[in-house]
Coordinates of C-alpha atoms in Angstrom, one line a residue:
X29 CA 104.5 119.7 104.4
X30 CA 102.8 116.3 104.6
X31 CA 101.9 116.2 100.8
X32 CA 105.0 117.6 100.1
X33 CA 106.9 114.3 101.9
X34 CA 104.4 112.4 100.0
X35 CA 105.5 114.3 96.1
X36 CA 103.1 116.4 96.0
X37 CA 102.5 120.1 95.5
X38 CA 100.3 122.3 97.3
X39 CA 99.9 126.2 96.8
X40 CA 101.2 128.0 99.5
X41 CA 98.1 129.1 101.9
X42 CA 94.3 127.5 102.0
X43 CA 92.7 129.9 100.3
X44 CA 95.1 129.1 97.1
X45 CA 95.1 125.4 97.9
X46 CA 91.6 125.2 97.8
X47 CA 91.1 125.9 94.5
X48 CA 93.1 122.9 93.8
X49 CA 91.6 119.0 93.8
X50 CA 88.0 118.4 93.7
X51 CA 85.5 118.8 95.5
X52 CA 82.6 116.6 97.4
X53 CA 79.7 117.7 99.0
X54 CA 79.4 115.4 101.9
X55 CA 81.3 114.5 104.9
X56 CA 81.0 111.1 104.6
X57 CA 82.2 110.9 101.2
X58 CA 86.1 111.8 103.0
X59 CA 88.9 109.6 103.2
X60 CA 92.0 110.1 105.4
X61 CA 94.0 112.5 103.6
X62 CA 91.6 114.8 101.8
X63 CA 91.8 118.5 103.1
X64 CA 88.8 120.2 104.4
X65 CA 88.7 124.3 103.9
X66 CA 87.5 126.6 106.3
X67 CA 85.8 130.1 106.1
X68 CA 85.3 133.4 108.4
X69 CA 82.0 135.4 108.4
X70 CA 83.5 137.2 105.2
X71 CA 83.6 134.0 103.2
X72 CA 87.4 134.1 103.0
X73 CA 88.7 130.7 103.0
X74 CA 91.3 131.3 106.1
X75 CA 92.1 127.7 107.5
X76 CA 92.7 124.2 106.2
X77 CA 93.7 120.4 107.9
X78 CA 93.9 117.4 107.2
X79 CA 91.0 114.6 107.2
X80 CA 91.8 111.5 109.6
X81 CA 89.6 108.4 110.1
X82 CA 86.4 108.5 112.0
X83 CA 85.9 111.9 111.5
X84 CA 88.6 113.6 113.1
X85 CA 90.9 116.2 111.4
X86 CA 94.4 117.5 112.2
X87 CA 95.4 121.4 112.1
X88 CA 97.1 123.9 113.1
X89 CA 95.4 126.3 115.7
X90 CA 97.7 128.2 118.0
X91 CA 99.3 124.4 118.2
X92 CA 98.8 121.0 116.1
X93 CA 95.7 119.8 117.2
X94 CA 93.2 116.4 116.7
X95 CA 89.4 117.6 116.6
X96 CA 86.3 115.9 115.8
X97 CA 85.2 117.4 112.1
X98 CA 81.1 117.2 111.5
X99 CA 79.1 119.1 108.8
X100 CA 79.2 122.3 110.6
X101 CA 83.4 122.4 111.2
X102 CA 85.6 121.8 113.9
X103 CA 84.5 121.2 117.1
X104 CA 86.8 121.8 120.3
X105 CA 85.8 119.6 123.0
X106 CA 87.7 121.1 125.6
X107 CA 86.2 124.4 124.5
X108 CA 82.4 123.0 124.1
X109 CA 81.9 124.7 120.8
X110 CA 82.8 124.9 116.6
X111 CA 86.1 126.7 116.0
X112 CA 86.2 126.9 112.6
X113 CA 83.2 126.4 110.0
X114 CA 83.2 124.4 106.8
X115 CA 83.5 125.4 103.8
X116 CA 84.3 123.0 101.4
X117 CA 86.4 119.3 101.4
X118 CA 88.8 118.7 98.0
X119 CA 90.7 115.1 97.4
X120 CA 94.0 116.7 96.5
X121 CA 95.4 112.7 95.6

């Protein structure tokens, strides 16, 4: 819905949008706005949020949530431990 606001489309679940944008291979190369794709153990993308600055990403896990994003994924701080791991980041913009 944010790009949407913004005038742009995305595809309609993260494993469609990330074939979309291009790709970088390294967490520092992110800006604000870039998506960053998430797999399961089957290599199915299944999850996707949205870059913020200083290495924090918003999603959507049972509820909209602000977690620190690092090279291995999400990590929950409340929950001590990675949620979600990375799989790839795209610029979409």
């Amino acid at each position: 819905m944010v790009y949407r606001l913004n005038g742009y489309r995305l595809q309609r679940d993260a494993s469609q949008q990330a074939t979309q944008g291009d790709a970088f291979s390294f967490i520092e190369e992110c800006e604000p706005g870039d998506l960053a794709f998430f797999d399961n153990k089957d290599g199915d993308i299944i999850h996707v949020g949205i870059v913020l600055k200083d290495n924090y990403i918003i999603h959507a896990h049972g509820q909209v949530r602000i977690d620190r994003l690092d090279h291995t994924g999400i990590f929950n701080a409340e929950r001590n431990t990675h949620t979600h791991k990375l799989r790839v980041l795209k610029r979409i913009v």
